[in-house]
CSV table of C-alpha atoms in Angstrom, one decimal:
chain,number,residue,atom,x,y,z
A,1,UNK,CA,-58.5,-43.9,-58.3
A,2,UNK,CA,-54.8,-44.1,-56.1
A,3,UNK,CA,-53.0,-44.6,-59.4
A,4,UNK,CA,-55.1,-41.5,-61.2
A,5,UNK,CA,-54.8,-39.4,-58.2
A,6,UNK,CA,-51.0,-40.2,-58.1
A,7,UNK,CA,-50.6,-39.7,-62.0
A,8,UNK,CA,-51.8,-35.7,-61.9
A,9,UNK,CA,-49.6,-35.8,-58.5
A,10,UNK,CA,-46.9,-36.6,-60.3
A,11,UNK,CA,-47.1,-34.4,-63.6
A,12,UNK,CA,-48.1,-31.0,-61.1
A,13,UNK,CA,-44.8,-31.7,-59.0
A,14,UNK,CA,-42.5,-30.0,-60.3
A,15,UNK,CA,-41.4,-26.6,-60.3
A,16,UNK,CA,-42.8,-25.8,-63.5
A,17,UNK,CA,-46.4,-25.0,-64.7
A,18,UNK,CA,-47.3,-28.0,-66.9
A,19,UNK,CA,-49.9,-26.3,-68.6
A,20,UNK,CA,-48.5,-22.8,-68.2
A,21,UNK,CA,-49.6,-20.1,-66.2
A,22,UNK,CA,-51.4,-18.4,-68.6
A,23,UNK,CA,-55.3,-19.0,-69.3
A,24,UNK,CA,-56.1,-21.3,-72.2
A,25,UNK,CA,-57.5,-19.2,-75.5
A,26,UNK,CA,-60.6,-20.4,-75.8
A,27,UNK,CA,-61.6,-19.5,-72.1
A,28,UNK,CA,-60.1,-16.2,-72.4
A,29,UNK,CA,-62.2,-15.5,-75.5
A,30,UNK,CA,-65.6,-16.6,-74.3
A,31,UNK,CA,-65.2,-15.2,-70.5
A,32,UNK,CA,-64.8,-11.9,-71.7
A,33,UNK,CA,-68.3,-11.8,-73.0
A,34,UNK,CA,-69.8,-12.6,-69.8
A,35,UNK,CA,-70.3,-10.7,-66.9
A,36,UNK,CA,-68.6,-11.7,-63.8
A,37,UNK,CA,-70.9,-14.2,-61.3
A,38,UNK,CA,-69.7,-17.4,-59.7
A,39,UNK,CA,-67.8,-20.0,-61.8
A,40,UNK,CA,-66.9,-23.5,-61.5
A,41,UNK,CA,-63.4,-25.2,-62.7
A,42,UNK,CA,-63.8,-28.8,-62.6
A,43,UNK,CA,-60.4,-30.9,-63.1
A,44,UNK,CA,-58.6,-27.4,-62.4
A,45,UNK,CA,-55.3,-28.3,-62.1
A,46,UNK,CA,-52.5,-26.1,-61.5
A,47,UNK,CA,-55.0,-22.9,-61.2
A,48,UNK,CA,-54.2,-21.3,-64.5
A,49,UNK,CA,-58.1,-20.5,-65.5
A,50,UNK,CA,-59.6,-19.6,-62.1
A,51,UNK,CA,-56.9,-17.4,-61.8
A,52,UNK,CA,-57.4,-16.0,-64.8
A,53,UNK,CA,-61.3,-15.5,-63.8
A,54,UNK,CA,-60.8,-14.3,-60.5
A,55,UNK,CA,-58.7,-11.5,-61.8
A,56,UNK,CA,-61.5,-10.7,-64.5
A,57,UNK,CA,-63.5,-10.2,-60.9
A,58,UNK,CA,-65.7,-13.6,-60.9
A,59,UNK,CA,-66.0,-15.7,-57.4
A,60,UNK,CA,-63.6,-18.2,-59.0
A,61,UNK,CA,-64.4,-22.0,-57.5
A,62,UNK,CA,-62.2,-24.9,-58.4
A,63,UNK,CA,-61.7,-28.6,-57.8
A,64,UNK,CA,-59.2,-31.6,-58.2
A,65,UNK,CA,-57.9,-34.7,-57.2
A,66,UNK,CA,-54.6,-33.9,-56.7
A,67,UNK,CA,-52.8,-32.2,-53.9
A,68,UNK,CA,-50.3,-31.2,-55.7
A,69,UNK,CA,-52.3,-29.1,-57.8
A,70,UNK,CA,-54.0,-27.3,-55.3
A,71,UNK,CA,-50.6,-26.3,-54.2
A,72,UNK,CA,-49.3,-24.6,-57.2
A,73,UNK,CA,-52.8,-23.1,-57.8
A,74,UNK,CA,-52.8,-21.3,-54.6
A,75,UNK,CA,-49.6,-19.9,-55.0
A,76,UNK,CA,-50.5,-18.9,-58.6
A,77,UNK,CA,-53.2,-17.2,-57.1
A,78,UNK,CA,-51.4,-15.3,-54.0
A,79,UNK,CA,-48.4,-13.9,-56.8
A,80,UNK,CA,-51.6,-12.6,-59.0
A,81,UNK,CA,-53.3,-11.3,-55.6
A,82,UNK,CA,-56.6,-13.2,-56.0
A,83,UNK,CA,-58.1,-15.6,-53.8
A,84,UNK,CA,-59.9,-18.3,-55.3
A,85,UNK,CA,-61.8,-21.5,-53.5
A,86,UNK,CA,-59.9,-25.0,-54.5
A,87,UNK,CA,-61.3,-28.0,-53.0
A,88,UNK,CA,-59.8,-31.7,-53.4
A,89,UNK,CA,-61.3,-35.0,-53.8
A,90,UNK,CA,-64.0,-36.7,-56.5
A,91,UNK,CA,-67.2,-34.1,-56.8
A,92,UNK,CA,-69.6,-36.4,-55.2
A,93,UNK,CA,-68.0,-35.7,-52.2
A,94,UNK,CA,-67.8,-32.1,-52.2
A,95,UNK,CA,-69.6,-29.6,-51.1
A,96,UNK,CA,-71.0,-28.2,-53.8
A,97,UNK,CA,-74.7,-26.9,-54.1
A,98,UNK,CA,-77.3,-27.0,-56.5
A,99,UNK,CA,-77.8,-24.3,-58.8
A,100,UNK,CA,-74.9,-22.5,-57.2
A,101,UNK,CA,-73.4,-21.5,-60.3
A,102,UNK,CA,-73.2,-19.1,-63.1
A,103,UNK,CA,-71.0,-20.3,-65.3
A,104,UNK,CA,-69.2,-24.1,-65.3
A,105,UNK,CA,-65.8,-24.1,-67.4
A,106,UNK,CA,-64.6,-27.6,-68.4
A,107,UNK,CA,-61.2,-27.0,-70.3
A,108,UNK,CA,-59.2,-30.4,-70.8
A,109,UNK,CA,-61.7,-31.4,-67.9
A,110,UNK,CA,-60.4,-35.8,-69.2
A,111,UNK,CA,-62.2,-37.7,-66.7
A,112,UNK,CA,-62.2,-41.5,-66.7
A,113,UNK,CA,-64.1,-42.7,-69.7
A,114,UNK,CA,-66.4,-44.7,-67.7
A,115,UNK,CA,-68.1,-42.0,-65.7
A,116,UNK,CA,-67.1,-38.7,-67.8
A,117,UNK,CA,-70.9,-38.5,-68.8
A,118,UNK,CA,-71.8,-39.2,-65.0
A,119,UNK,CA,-70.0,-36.2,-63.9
A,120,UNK,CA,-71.3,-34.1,-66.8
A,121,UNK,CA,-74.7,-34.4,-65.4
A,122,UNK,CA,-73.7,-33.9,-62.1
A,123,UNK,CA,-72.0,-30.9,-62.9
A,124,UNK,CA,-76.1,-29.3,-65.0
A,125,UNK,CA,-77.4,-29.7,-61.4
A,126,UNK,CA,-74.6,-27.2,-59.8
A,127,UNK,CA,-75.6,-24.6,-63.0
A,128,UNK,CA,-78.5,-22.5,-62.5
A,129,UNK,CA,-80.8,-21.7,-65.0
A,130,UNK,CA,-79.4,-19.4,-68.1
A,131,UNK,CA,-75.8,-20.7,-66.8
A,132,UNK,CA,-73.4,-21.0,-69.1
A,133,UNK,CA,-71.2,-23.9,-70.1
A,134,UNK,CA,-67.9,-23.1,-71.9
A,135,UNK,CA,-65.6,-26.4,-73.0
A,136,UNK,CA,-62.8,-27.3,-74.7
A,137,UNK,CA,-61.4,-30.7,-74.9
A,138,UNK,CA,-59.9,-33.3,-77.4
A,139,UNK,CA,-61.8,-34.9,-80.0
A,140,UNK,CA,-62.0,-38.4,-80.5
A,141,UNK,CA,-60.0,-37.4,-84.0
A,142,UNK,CA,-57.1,-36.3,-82.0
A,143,UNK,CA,-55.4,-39.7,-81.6
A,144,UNK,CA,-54.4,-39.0,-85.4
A,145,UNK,CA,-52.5,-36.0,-84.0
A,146,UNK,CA,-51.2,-37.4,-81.2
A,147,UNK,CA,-49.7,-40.4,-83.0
A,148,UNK,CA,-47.9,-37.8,-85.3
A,149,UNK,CA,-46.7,-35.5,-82.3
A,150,UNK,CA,-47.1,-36.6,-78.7
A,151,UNK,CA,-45.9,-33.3,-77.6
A,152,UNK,CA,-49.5,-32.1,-78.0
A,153,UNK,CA,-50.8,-34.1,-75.1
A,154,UNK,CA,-53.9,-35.7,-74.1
A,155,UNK,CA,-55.6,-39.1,-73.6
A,156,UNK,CA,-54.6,-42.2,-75.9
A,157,UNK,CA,-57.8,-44.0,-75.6
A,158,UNK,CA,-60.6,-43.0,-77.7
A,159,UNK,CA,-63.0,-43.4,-75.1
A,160,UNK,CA,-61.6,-40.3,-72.7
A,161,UNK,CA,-61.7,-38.1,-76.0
A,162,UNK,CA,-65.1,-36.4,-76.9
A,163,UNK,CA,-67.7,-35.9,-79.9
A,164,UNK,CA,-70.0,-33.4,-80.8
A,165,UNK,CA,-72.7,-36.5,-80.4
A,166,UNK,CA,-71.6,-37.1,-76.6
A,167,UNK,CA,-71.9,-33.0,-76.3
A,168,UNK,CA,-75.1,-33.0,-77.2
A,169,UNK,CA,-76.1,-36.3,-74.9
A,170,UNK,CA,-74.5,-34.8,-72.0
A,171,UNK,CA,-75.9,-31.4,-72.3
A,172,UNK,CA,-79.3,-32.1,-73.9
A,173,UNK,CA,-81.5,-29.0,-71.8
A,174,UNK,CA,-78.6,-26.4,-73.4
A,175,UNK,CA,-79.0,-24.0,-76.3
A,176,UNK,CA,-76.1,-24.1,-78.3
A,177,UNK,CA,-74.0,-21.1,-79.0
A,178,UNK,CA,-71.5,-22.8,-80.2
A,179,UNK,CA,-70.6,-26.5,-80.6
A,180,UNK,CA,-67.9,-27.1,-83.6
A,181,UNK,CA,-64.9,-29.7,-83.8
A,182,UNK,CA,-61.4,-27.7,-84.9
A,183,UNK,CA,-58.1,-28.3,-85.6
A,184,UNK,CA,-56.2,-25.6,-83.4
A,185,UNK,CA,-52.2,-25.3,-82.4
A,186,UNK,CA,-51.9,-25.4,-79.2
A,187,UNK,CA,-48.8,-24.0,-76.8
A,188,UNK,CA,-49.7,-24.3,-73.6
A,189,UNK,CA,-46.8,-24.9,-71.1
A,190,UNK,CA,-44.7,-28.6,-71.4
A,191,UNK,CA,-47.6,-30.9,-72.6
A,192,UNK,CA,-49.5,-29.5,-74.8
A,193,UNK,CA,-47.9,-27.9,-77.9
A,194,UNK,CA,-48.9,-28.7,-81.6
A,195,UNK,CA,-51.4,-29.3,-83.8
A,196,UNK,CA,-54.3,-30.8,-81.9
A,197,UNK,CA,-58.3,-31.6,-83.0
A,198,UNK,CA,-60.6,-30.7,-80.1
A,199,UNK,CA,-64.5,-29.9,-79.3
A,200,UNK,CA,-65.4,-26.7,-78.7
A,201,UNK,CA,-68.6,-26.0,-76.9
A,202,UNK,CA,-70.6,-22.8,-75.1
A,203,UNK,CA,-74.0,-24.0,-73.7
A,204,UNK,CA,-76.9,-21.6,-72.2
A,205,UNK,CA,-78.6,-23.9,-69.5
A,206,UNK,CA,-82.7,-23.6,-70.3
């Protein structure tokens, strides 16, 4: 994991936000509808969504593997005068508890292609019954738009990128509230602008 862990080290470095600061749409859409609980941030990043949900008044939990992003999420969150809980390292070693949340949002949550599915089930068990699931992530049609515009960011191997089949796999105890594949334009900081294809999913845990 060194060379991942250094990779996300690397992009979160610098002075700017490489996702922006801002929340992405689709979270900020579907959040709104919910009422505020505990939620979960896997593969959080810089901090831009759990800021956004701890200012929305949810008990905002996040995770990473890199440092670096911790860093810039925390002081995202002290400037918007929130606190939020960011821990670092692979989930399996955190300290995470069953059922301890009410919602789980997985935005451009890429993990390695080889245990993405693992982590998804890992992740049900933390979701208590009637918890909500709200994802957005690339589609495995994306590589058409990437190899017309790299600006708009993501994986390059079709395994990392998702399908409403895997969606369903992953998440098979879920009713669906929504589960579609879009085309949507995307401007969201330095890597990801442009026309993209992703999987849009919101899940109600039975």
């Amino acid at each position: 994991m060194t060379n991942w862990t250094q990779r996300w080290d690397d992009r979160y470095k610098s002075d700017e936000f490489a996702y922006g600061e801002e929340p992405n749409n689709y979270l900020n859409e579907q959040i709104q509808k919910l009422n505020p609980g505990t939620i979960l941030f896997p593969a959080e990043g810089e901090g831009r969504n759990a800021v956004f949900a701890a200012k929305l008044g949810w008990k905002a939990s996040a995770f990473d593997i890199s440092e670096e992003g911790k860093i810039k999420a925390l002081k995202l969150a002290e400037v918007n005068h929130v606190s939020i809980d960011y821990q670092v390292g692979e989930l399996e070693t955190l300290n995470f508890k069953e059922e301890q949340f009410d919602a789980i949002a997985l935005i451009y949550a890429h993990f390695p292609a080889g245990f993405k599915s693992t982590i998804h089930k890992q992740l049900d068990k933390l979701l208590r019954k009637n918890g909500i699931i709200i994802f957005e992530a690339f589609s495995k049609k994306h590589l058409d738009y990437l190899a017309v515009n790299e600006k708009v960011g993501g994986p390059k191997d079709i395994e990392s990128l998702f399908s409403i089949e895997e969606i369903k796999a992953d998440f098979p105890d879920y009713e669906i509230i929504e589960l579609e594949e879009k085309e949507i334009q995307l401007h969201e900081g330095l890597f990801h602008n442009g026309t993209g294809s992703v999987i849009r999913f919101v899940g109600m845990k039975k």
